[in-house]
Amino acid sequence: MSLVARLAAEQPAEQPLRIPGKLPAWARQPNQPTTYPRLYVEIAASRGVPAADVLHFAGLPPDLLDDPAGRISFLEIMQVVAAVRALTGDHCLCFEAGTRLPLTAHGSLGYALMCAPTARVAIHILERFWHLRGRGVLFHYHEREDAMDFALTPELLLPSPAPLRDFMFSGILTSMYRGVCFLIGDSALPGEIWLQGEEPAGFAAWRGQLPAVRFNMPSAQLHLTGDKAPLDRPLPTANPEGLLQAIAQCERESALMGGAADPVVARTRAGLVLGSRGYPAPEAIAAQLHMTPRTFRRRLQEQGSSYTQLLEEARRRDALRLLARPELEIRQISEMLGYADPANFTRAFRGWTGRAPREWRQPPEH
């Protein structure tokens, strides 16, 4: 009896990913590398779960990952990762995946990061081209005097359990931590990985191999503290010629991805600029895009988004920027962002960062 059949007979607690009938077109387009799901499948094989069983359980073709240079969709990646998690029962497998992904695993983007003149420039490159390797997950970077935050949020909410989100984010944040350590030249930077779910069974074995990992947090992020001077030190792998070539390749890949995508989400993000009267209303954004409000809402929905979701992103972005200005009172910032009650702003900010606005502004204790 195959592993899949045996698990089915035993009625496993986790089933294949439930797929909604309506998804944005980009979620089904083969624009993501097979590198990451192949690694998860390889680790599953080391746990005694053959690749064929993983792909069968996921409802995918057996040759899906055969081509190292192949491309698959975000939805297929989710199906593979969900199957690996269900069949292995190892909810810490993601941490191993994160430790096994060098920068070179990220293709042209990884090469651009290594060729950058400084780690700070590399971070800006990552922000610019994150979508090439991380479609389906939104990346936000914020730097302040005492810390750097690399935060993740889902771009598309599938009807899947939150533990799958935490499973994927654990691997991404672990890989991100190792990448930053490599660029800065420090094998153990002071910092924490924040995850929103419960601590998985078996995590104790990983303590000591990772930075501090905190569970049940309000957001998923890599939180680094300490001296940021290394961000501006020249990288030993810097290569101006290689950087130009890698950026050019990233731009080509981005153009190919963007050619088939609906730009309404990106243009809405660009249009949500905080002005003296707050943010543009959805009707104003629709008019800028030469759409009726109804068409605007429908186009966003087709892309797995909404005006409310994008407004929340803009508020988070601008809250962090405004809090860096000490002359502004928190009540003023709350009003500028459109919160009638400062308590609502505080509640929202805690959800974004795990801290109240006033705590965010406090200098680190020594």
Tab-separated table of C-alpha atoms in Angstrom:
chain	number	residue	atom	x	y	z
A	1	MET	CA	0.000	0.000	0.000
A	2	SER	CA	1.376	3.433	-0.941
A	3	LEU	CA	1.945	6.065	1.696
A	4	VAL	CA	-0.909	8.153	0.298
A	5	ALA	CA	-3.331	5.223	0.440
A	6	ARG	CA	-2.236	4.337	3.970
A	7	LEU	CA	-2.701	7.898	5.177
A	8	ALA	CA	-6.107	8.076	3.520
A	9	ALA	CA	-7.110	4.870	5.278
A	10	GLU	CA	-5.957	6.313	8.584
A	11	GLN	CA	-7.932	9.522	7.931
A	12	PRO	CA	-5.091	12.011	8.344
A	13	ALA	CA	-5.831	15.181	10.225
A	14	GLU	CA	-4.743	17.324	7.273
A	15	GLN	CA	-6.205	17.063	3.802
A	16	PRO	CA	-4.983	18.463	0.468
A	17	LEU	CA	-5.305	22.217	0.072
A	18	ARG	CA	-8.874	23.303	-0.637
A	19	ILE	CA	-8.883	25.455	-3.762
A	20	PRO	CA	-11.596	28.071	-4.275
A	21	GLY	CA	-13.298	28.138	-7.632
A	22	LYS	CA	-12.384	31.759	-8.301
A	23	LEU	CA	-8.796	32.945	-8.034
A	24	PRO	CA	-6.940	35.894	-9.589
A	25	ALA	CA	-5.284	34.947	-12.875
A	26	TRP	CA	-1.750	35.458	-11.534
A	27	ALA	CA	-2.250	32.726	-8.904
A	28	ARG	CA	-2.563	30.124	-11.676
A	29	GLN	CA	0.142	31.464	-14.008
A	30	PRO	CA	3.446	29.519	-14.100
A	31	ASN	CA	5.690	32.424	-13.112
A	32	GLN	CA	7.472	31.065	-10.012
A	33	PRO	CA	10.596	28.847	-9.980
A	34	THR	CA	10.439	25.185	-9.034
A	35	THR	CA	13.459	25.670	-6.742
A	36	TYR	CA	11.525	26.099	-3.504
A	37	PRO	CA	8.894	23.358	-3.803
A	38	ARG	CA	11.570	20.957	-5.079
A	39	LEU	CA	13.584	21.546	-1.907
A	40	TYR	CA	10.549	20.778	0.257
A	41	VAL	CA	9.961	17.580	-1.708
A	42	GLU	CA	13.622	16.574	-1.332
A	43	ILE	CA	13.449	17.063	2.430
A	44	ALA	CA	10.215	15.052	2.530
A	45	ALA	CA	12.001	12.234	0.682
A	46	SER	CA	14.675	12.246	3.387
A	47	ARG	CA	11.825	11.668	5.854
A	48	GLY	CA	10.671	8.626	3.893
A	49	VAL	CA	7.957	10.289	1.791
A	50	PRO	CA	8.633	9.778	-1.964
A	51	ALA	CA	8.183	12.702	-4.329
A	52	ALA	CA	5.566	10.753	-6.274
A	53	ASP	CA	3.409	10.445	-3.159
A	54	VAL	CA	3.706	14.159	-2.400
A	55	LEU	CA	2.632	15.177	-5.889
A	56	HIS	CA	-0.167	12.601	-5.987
A	57	PHE	CA	-1.508	13.806	-2.641
A	58	ALA	CA	-1.334	17.382	-3.953
A	59	GLY	CA	-3.255	16.400	-7.089
A	60	LEU	CA	-0.422	17.490	-9.392
A	61	PRO	CA	1.408	15.864	-12.345
A	62	PRO	CA	4.289	13.533	-11.333
A	63	ASP	CA	6.784	15.395	-13.559
A	64	LEU	CA	5.874	18.885	-12.305
A	65	LEU	CA	9.253	19.505	-10.657
A	66	ASP	CA	11.519	17.600	-13.023
A	67	ASP	CA	12.877	20.656	-14.861
A	68	PRO	CA	15.311	22.616	-12.606
A	69	ALA	CA	14.643	25.729	-14.699
A	70	GLY	CA	10.891	25.119	-14.814
A	71	ARG	CA	8.175	27.476	-13.660
A	72	ILE	CA	5.006	26.702	-11.743
A	73	SER	CA	2.194	28.754	-10.268
A	74	PHE	CA	1.822	30.131	-6.767
A	75	LEU	CA	-1.186	27.855	-6.323
A	76	GLU	CA	0.867	24.769	-7.247
A	77	ILE	CA	3.568	25.783	-4.774
A	78	MET	CA	0.941	26.015	-2.052
A	79	GLN	CA	-0.394	22.580	-2.994
A	80	VAL	CA	3.069	21.012	-2.821
A	81	VAL	CA	3.957	22.617	0.512
A	82	ALA	CA	0.593	21.648	2.011
A	83	ALA	CA	1.117	18.048	0.885
A	84	VAL	CA	4.634	17.915	2.361
A	85	ARG	CA	3.372	19.220	5.674
A	86	ALA	CA	0.492	16.766	5.780
A	87	LEU	CA	2.401	13.654	4.693
A	88	THR	CA	5.540	14.115	6.766
A	89	GLY	CA	3.778	15.378	9.876
A	90	ASP	CA	6.973	17.361	10.511
A	91	HIS	CA	5.794	20.897	11.172
A	92	CYS	CA	9.378	22.103	11.665
A	93	LEU	CA	10.540	20.926	8.252
A	94	CYS	CA	10.245	24.512	7.046
A	95	PHE	CA	13.131	25.600	9.263
A	96	GLU	CA	15.389	23.061	7.590
A	97	ALA	CA	14.291	24.357	4.192
A	98	GLY	CA	15.169	27.893	5.246
A	99	THR	CA	18.661	26.895	6.367
A	100	ARG	CA	19.310	25.123	3.057
A	101	LEU	CA	18.564	28.036	0.735
A	102	PRO	CA	21.725	30.018	-0.120
A	103	LEU	CA	21.424	33.312	-1.967
A	104	THR	CA	22.365	31.532	-5.185
A	105	ALA	CA	19.093	29.573	-4.935
A	106	HIS	CA	17.195	32.780	-5.745
A	107	GLY	CA	18.388	33.041	-9.343
A	108	SER	CA	19.109	36.444	-10.843
A	109	LEU	CA	17.693	38.159	-7.766
A	110	GLY	CA	20.089	36.273	-5.496
A	111	TYR	CA	23.002	37.106	-7.768
A	112	ALA	CA	22.016	40.795	-7.712
A	113	LEU	CA	21.941	40.744	-3.905
A	114	MET	CA	25.433	39.266	-3.759
A	115	CYS	CA	26.814	41.740	-6.318
A	116	ALA	CA	25.380	44.802	-4.546
A	117	PRO	CA	27.931	47.279	-3.158
A	118	THR	CA	26.446	47.208	0.373
A	119	ALA	CA	23.842	45.263	2.334
A	120	ARG	CA	21.615	48.354	2.384
A	121	VAL	CA	21.570	48.475	-1.417
A	122	ALA	CA	20.881	44.730	-1.454
A	123	ILE	CA	17.802	45.271	0.729
A	124	HIS	CA	16.500	47.918	-1.671
A	125	ILE	CA	17.013	45.484	-4.559
A	126	LEU	CA	15.085	42.843	-2.630
A	127	GLU	CA	12.194	45.278	-2.123
A	128	ARG	CA	12.171	46.151	-5.808
A	129	PHE	CA	12.243	42.607	-7.177
A	130	TRP	CA	10.684	40.559	-4.375
A	131	HIS	CA	7.762	39.608	-6.638
A	132	LEU	CA	10.082	37.606	-8.893
A	133	ARG	CA	10.529	34.975	-6.188
A	134	GLY	CA	7.879	35.746	-3.605
A	135	ARG	CA	4.622	36.246	-5.491
A	136	GLY	CA	1.764	35.440	-3.163
A	137	VAL	CA	3.564	36.967	-0.169
A	138	LEU	CA	3.954	40.710	0.389
A	139	PHE	CA	7.272	41.956	1.752
A	140	HIS	CA	7.627	45.143	3.828
A	141	TYR	CA	10.945	46.528	5.081
A	142	HIS	CA	11.221	49.255	7.700
A	143	GLU	CA	14.321	50.662	9.335
A	144	ARG	CA	14.525	52.838	12.402
A	145	GLU	CA	17.276	53.953	14.753
A	146	ASP	CA	17.443	50.782	16.820
A	147	ALA	CA	16.038	48.039	14.583
A	148	MET	CA	15.243	46.632	11.149
A	149	ASP	CA	11.987	44.811	10.428
A	150	PHE	CA	11.396	42.470	7.474
A	151	ALA	CA	7.661	41.720	7.572
A	152	LEU	CA	5.551	39.259	5.563
A	153	THR	CA	1.830	39.269	4.862
A	154	PRO	CA	-0.221	37.046	2.519
A	155	GLU	CA	-1.057	38.592	-0.831
A	156	LEU	CA	-3.885	36.137	-1.327
A	157	LEU	CA	-5.923	34.558	1.445
A	158	LEU	CA	-6.690	30.938	0.544
A	159	PRO	CA	-9.238	28.964	2.561
A	160	SER	CA	-6.450	27.005	4.217
A	161	PRO	CA	-5.565	26.699	7.897
A	162	ALA	CA	-3.334	29.355	9.421
A	163	PRO	CA	-0.675	26.729	10.292
A	164	LEU	CA	0.128	26.418	6.566
A	165	ARG	CA	0.799	30.168	6.414
A	166	ASP	CA	3.079	29.895	9.457
A	167	PHE	CA	4.789	26.850	7.940
A	168	MET	CA	5.700	28.762	4.775
A	169	PHE	CA	6.620	31.988	6.559
A	170	SER	CA	8.936	30.079	8.925
A	171	GLY	CA	11.008	28.897	5.974
A	172	ILE	CA	11.060	32.297	4.277
A	173	LEU	CA	12.098	34.186	7.409
A	174	THR	CA	14.779	31.627	8.297
A	175	SER	CA	16.229	31.925	4.793
A	176	MET	CA	16.029	35.715	5.024
A	177	TYR	CA	17.906	35.741	8.333
A	178	ARG	CA	20.701	33.596	6.926
A	179	GLY	CA	20.900	35.777	3.827
A	180	VAL	CA	21.284	38.968	5.858
A	181	CYS	CA	23.920	37.308	8.051
A	182	PHE	CA	25.838	36.259	4.941
A	183	LEU	CA	25.745	39.734	3.420
A	184	ILE	CA	26.757	41.515	6.622
A	185	GLY	CA	29.417	38.914	7.414
A	186	ASP	CA	28.061	37.903	10.810
A	187	SER	CA	26.973	34.325	11.441
A	188	ALA	CA	24.609	35.274	14.281
A	189	LEU	CA	23.003	38.706	14.150
A	190	PRO	CA	21.012	39.807	17.217
A	191	GLY	CA	17.380	39.473	16.360
A	192	GLU	CA	14.175	37.453	16.446
A	193	ILE	CA	11.872	35.616	14.070
A	194	TRP	CA	8.230	36.382	14.817
A	195	LEU	CA	5.468	33.942	13.881
A	196	GLN	CA	1.755	34.272	14.427
A	197	GLY	CA	0.862	30.671	15.268
A	198	GLU	CA	1.539	28.281	18.114
A	199	GLU	CA	4.953	26.695	18.619
A	200	PRO	CA	4.963	23.475	16.539
A	201	ALA	CA	5.722	20.103	18.079
A	202	GLY	CA	9.399	19.247	17.829
A	203	PHE	CA	10.630	22.832	17.713
A	204	ALA	CA	12.830	22.311	20.780
A	205	ALA	CA	15.307	20.479	18.534
A	206	TRP	CA	15.791	23.681	16.546
A	207	ARG	CA	16.578	25.961	19.455
A	208	GLY	CA	20.228	26.898	19.267
A	209	GLN	CA	20.267	26.540	15.463
A	210	LEU	CA	18.186	29.666	14.863
A	211	PRO	CA	17.905	33.150	16.294
A	212	ALA	CA	15.261	33.551	18.987
A	213	VAL	CA	11.870	32.524	17.588
A	214	ARG	CA	8.753	34.009	19.162
A	215	PHE	CA	5.332	32.472	18.564
A	216	ASN	CA	1.806	33.859	18.990
A	217	MET	CA	2.975	37.237	17.720
A	218	PRO	CA	0.662	39.724	15.977
A	219	SER	CA	2.695	39.676	12.764
A	220	ALA	CA	5.235	37.555	10.901
A	221	GLN	CA	8.617	39.232	10.563
A	222	LEU	CA	12.352	39.128	11.020
A	223	HIS	CA	13.235	41.680	13.708
A	224	LEU	CA	16.929	42.631	13.854
A	225	THR	CA	18.473	44.942	16.426
A	226	GLY	CA	21.853	46.471	17.136
A	227	ASP	CA	24.415	48.503	15.232
A	228	LYS	CA	23.377	49.125	11.623
A	229	ALA	CA	26.798	50.379	10.494
A	230	PRO	CA	27.511	47.020	8.769
A	231	LEU	CA	24.667	47.807	6.358
A	232	ASP	CA	26.887	50.396	4.705
A	233	ARG	CA	30.156	48.458	4.678
A	234	PRO	CA	31.381	47.306	1.233
A	235	LEU	CA	30.383	43.705	0.571
A	236	PRO	CA	33.218	41.279	-0.227
A	237	THR	CA	31.112	39.847	-3.057
A	238	ALA	CA	30.379	43.272	-4.640
A	239	ASN	CA	30.693	43.223	-8.423
A	240	PRO	CA	29.524	46.310	-10.400
A	241	GLU	CA	29.509	44.543	-13.773
A	242	GLY	CA	27.734	41.493	-12.365
A	243	LEU	CA	25.206	43.763	-10.644
A	244	LEU	CA	24.303	45.498	-13.922
A	245	GLN	CA	23.817	42.137	-15.634
A	246	ALA	CA	21.749	40.726	-12.771
A	247	ILE	CA	19.523	43.820	-12.529
A	248	ALA	CA	18.962	43.734	-16.296
A	249	GLN	CA	17.891	40.087	-16.044
A	250	CYS	CA	15.588	40.865	-13.098
A	251	GLU	CA	13.985	43.659	-15.129
A	252	ARG	CA	13.434	41.282	-18.060
A	253	GLU	CA	11.822	38.711	-15.773
A	254	SER	CA	9.669	41.399	-14.186
A	255	ALA	CA	8.504	42.653	-17.584
A	256	LEU	CA	7.526	39.115	-18.600
A	257	MET	CA	5.539	38.673	-15.394
A	258	GLY	CA	3.899	42.083	-15.652
A	259	GLY	CA	2.862	41.625	-19.236
A	260	ALA	CA	0.201	39.096	-18.302
A	261	ALA	CA	-0.843	40.677	-15.008
A	262	ASP	CA	-3.587	43.197	-14.297
A	263	PRO	CA	-1.835	46.404	-13.123
A	264	VAL	CA	-4.817	47.675	-11.139
A	265	VAL	CA	-3.408	46.566	-7.754
A	266	ALA	CA	-0.009	48.156	-8.369
A	267	ARG	CA	-1.604	51.376	-9.622
A	268	THR	CA	-3.941	51.498	-6.637
A	269	ARG	CA	-0.977	51.091	-4.275
A	270	ALA	CA	0.796	53.904	-6.097
A	271	GLY	CA	-2.305	56.088	-5.869
A	272	LEU	CA	-2.818	55.673	-2.129
A	273	VAL	CA	-0.672	58.668	-1.204
A	274	LEU	CA	-1.358	60.429	2.082
A	275	GLY	CA	-2.366	64.042	1.466
A	276	SER	CA	-3.587	66.933	3.582
A	277	ARG	CA	-7.102	65.446	3.464
A	278	GLY	CA	-6.083	61.865	4.021
A	279	TYR	CA	-6.084	59.120	1.389
A	280	PRO	CA	-7.968	59.195	-1.912
A	281	ALA	CA	-11.380	57.553	-1.698
A	282	PRO	CA	-12.024	54.454	-3.820
A	283	GLU	CA	-14.122	56.579	-6.188
A	284	ALA	CA	-11.167	58.937	-6.725
A	285	ILE	CA	-8.786	56.058	-7.432
A	286	ALA	CA	-11.320	54.547	-9.837
A	287	ALA	CA	-11.554	57.863	-11.685
A	288	GLN	CA	-7.739	58.025	-11.965
A	289	LEU	CA	-7.826	54.578	-13.547
A	290	HIS	CA	-10.713	55.583	-15.865
A	291	MET	CA	-13.062	53.014	-14.330
A	292	THR	CA	-16.425	53.099	-12.666
A	293	PRO	CA	-16.285	52.356	-8.910
A	294	ARG	CA	-18.060	49.055	-9.556
A	295	THR	CA	-15.514	47.981	-12.185
A	296	PHE	CA	-12.684	49.104	-9.894
A	297	ARG	CA	-13.961	46.945	-7.024
A	298	ARG	CA	-14.432	43.976	-9.343
A	299	ARG	CA	-10.931	44.264	-10.835
A	300	LEU	CA	-9.370	44.358	-7.377
A	301	GLN	CA	-11.447	41.374	-6.303
A	302	GLU	CA	-10.316	39.430	-9.381
A	303	GLN	CA	-6.744	39.990	-8.235
A	304	GLY	CA	-7.494	38.699	-4.731
A	305	SER	CA	-7.394	42.188	-3.223
A	306	SER	CA	-9.598	45.068	-2.117
A	307	TYR	CA	-9.415	48.797	-1.519
A	308	THR	CA	-9.666	48.216	2.244
A	309	GLN	CA	-6.724	45.795	2.219
A	310	LEU	CA	-4.549	48.164	0.188
A	311	LEU	CA	-5.538	51.121	2.381
A	312	GLU	CA	-4.413	49.134	5.426
A	313	GLU	CA	-1.022	48.540	3.764
A	314	ALA	CA	-0.677	52.263	3.046
A	315	ARG	CA	-1.590	53.196	6.616
A	316	ARG	CA	1.009	50.792	7.997
A	317	ARG	CA	3.669	52.189	5.672
A	318	ASP	CA	2.900	55.799	6.519
A	319	ALA	CA	2.469	55.183	10.257
A	320	LEU	CA	6.040	53.933	10.474
A	321	ARG	CA	7.285	56.919	8.502
A	322	LEU	CA	5.351	59.490	10.557
A	323	LEU	CA	6.329	57.980	13.903
A	324	ALA	CA	9.950	58.611	12.958
A	325	ARG	CA	9.165	62.350	13.174
A	326	PRO	CA	9.339	63.236	16.904
A	327	GLU	CA	7.629	66.614	16.411
A	328	LEU	CA	4.353	64.857	15.537
A	329	GLU	CA	2.133	63.743	18.391
A	330	ILE	CA	0.554	60.322	18.177
A	331	ARG	CA	-2.911	61.882	18.183
A	332	GLN	CA	-1.901	63.983	15.160
A	333	ILE	CA	-0.620	60.913	13.336
A	334	SER	CA	-3.822	59.066	14.146
A	335	GLU	CA	-5.901	61.859	12.625
A	336	MET	CA	-3.655	62.149	9.563
A	337	LEU	CA	-4.108	58.442	8.870
A	338	GLY	CA	-7.875	58.701	9.115
A	339	TYR	CA	-8.508	57.260	12.576
A	340	ALA	CA	-11.172	59.263	14.401
A	341	ASP	CA	-10.236	57.599	17.687
A	342	PRO	CA	-6.518	57.275	18.628
A	343	ALA	CA	-7.374	54.025	20.398
A	344	ASN	CA	-8.290	52.509	17.027
A	345	PHE	CA	-4.915	53.563	15.630
A	346	THR	CA	-3.146	52.020	18.616
A	347	ARG	CA	-5.086	48.790	18.145
A	348	ALA	CA	-4.237	48.661	14.436
A	349	PHE	CA	-0.575	49.474	15.065
A	350	ARG	CA	-0.287	46.673	17.617
A	351	GLY	CA	-1.636	44.321	15.002
A	352	TRP	CA	1.040	45.429	12.525
A	353	THR	CA	4.064	45.487	14.807
A	354	GLY	CA	3.228	43.920	18.154
A	355	ARG	CA	3.817	47.255	19.899
A	356	ALA	CA	1.846	50.377	20.710
A	357	PRO	CA	2.933	53.522	18.798
A	358	ARG	CA	4.392	55.033	21.968
A	359	GLU	CA	6.435	51.873	22.653
A	360	TRP	CA	7.698	51.928	19.062
A	361	ARG	CA	9.114	55.392	19.625
A	362	GLN	CA	10.859	54.578	22.886
A	363	PRO	CA	14.648	54.231	22.651
A	364	PRO	CA	16.104	50.779	23.396
A	365	GLU	CA	16.958	50.020	26.993
A	366	HIS	CA	20.607	49.442	27.834
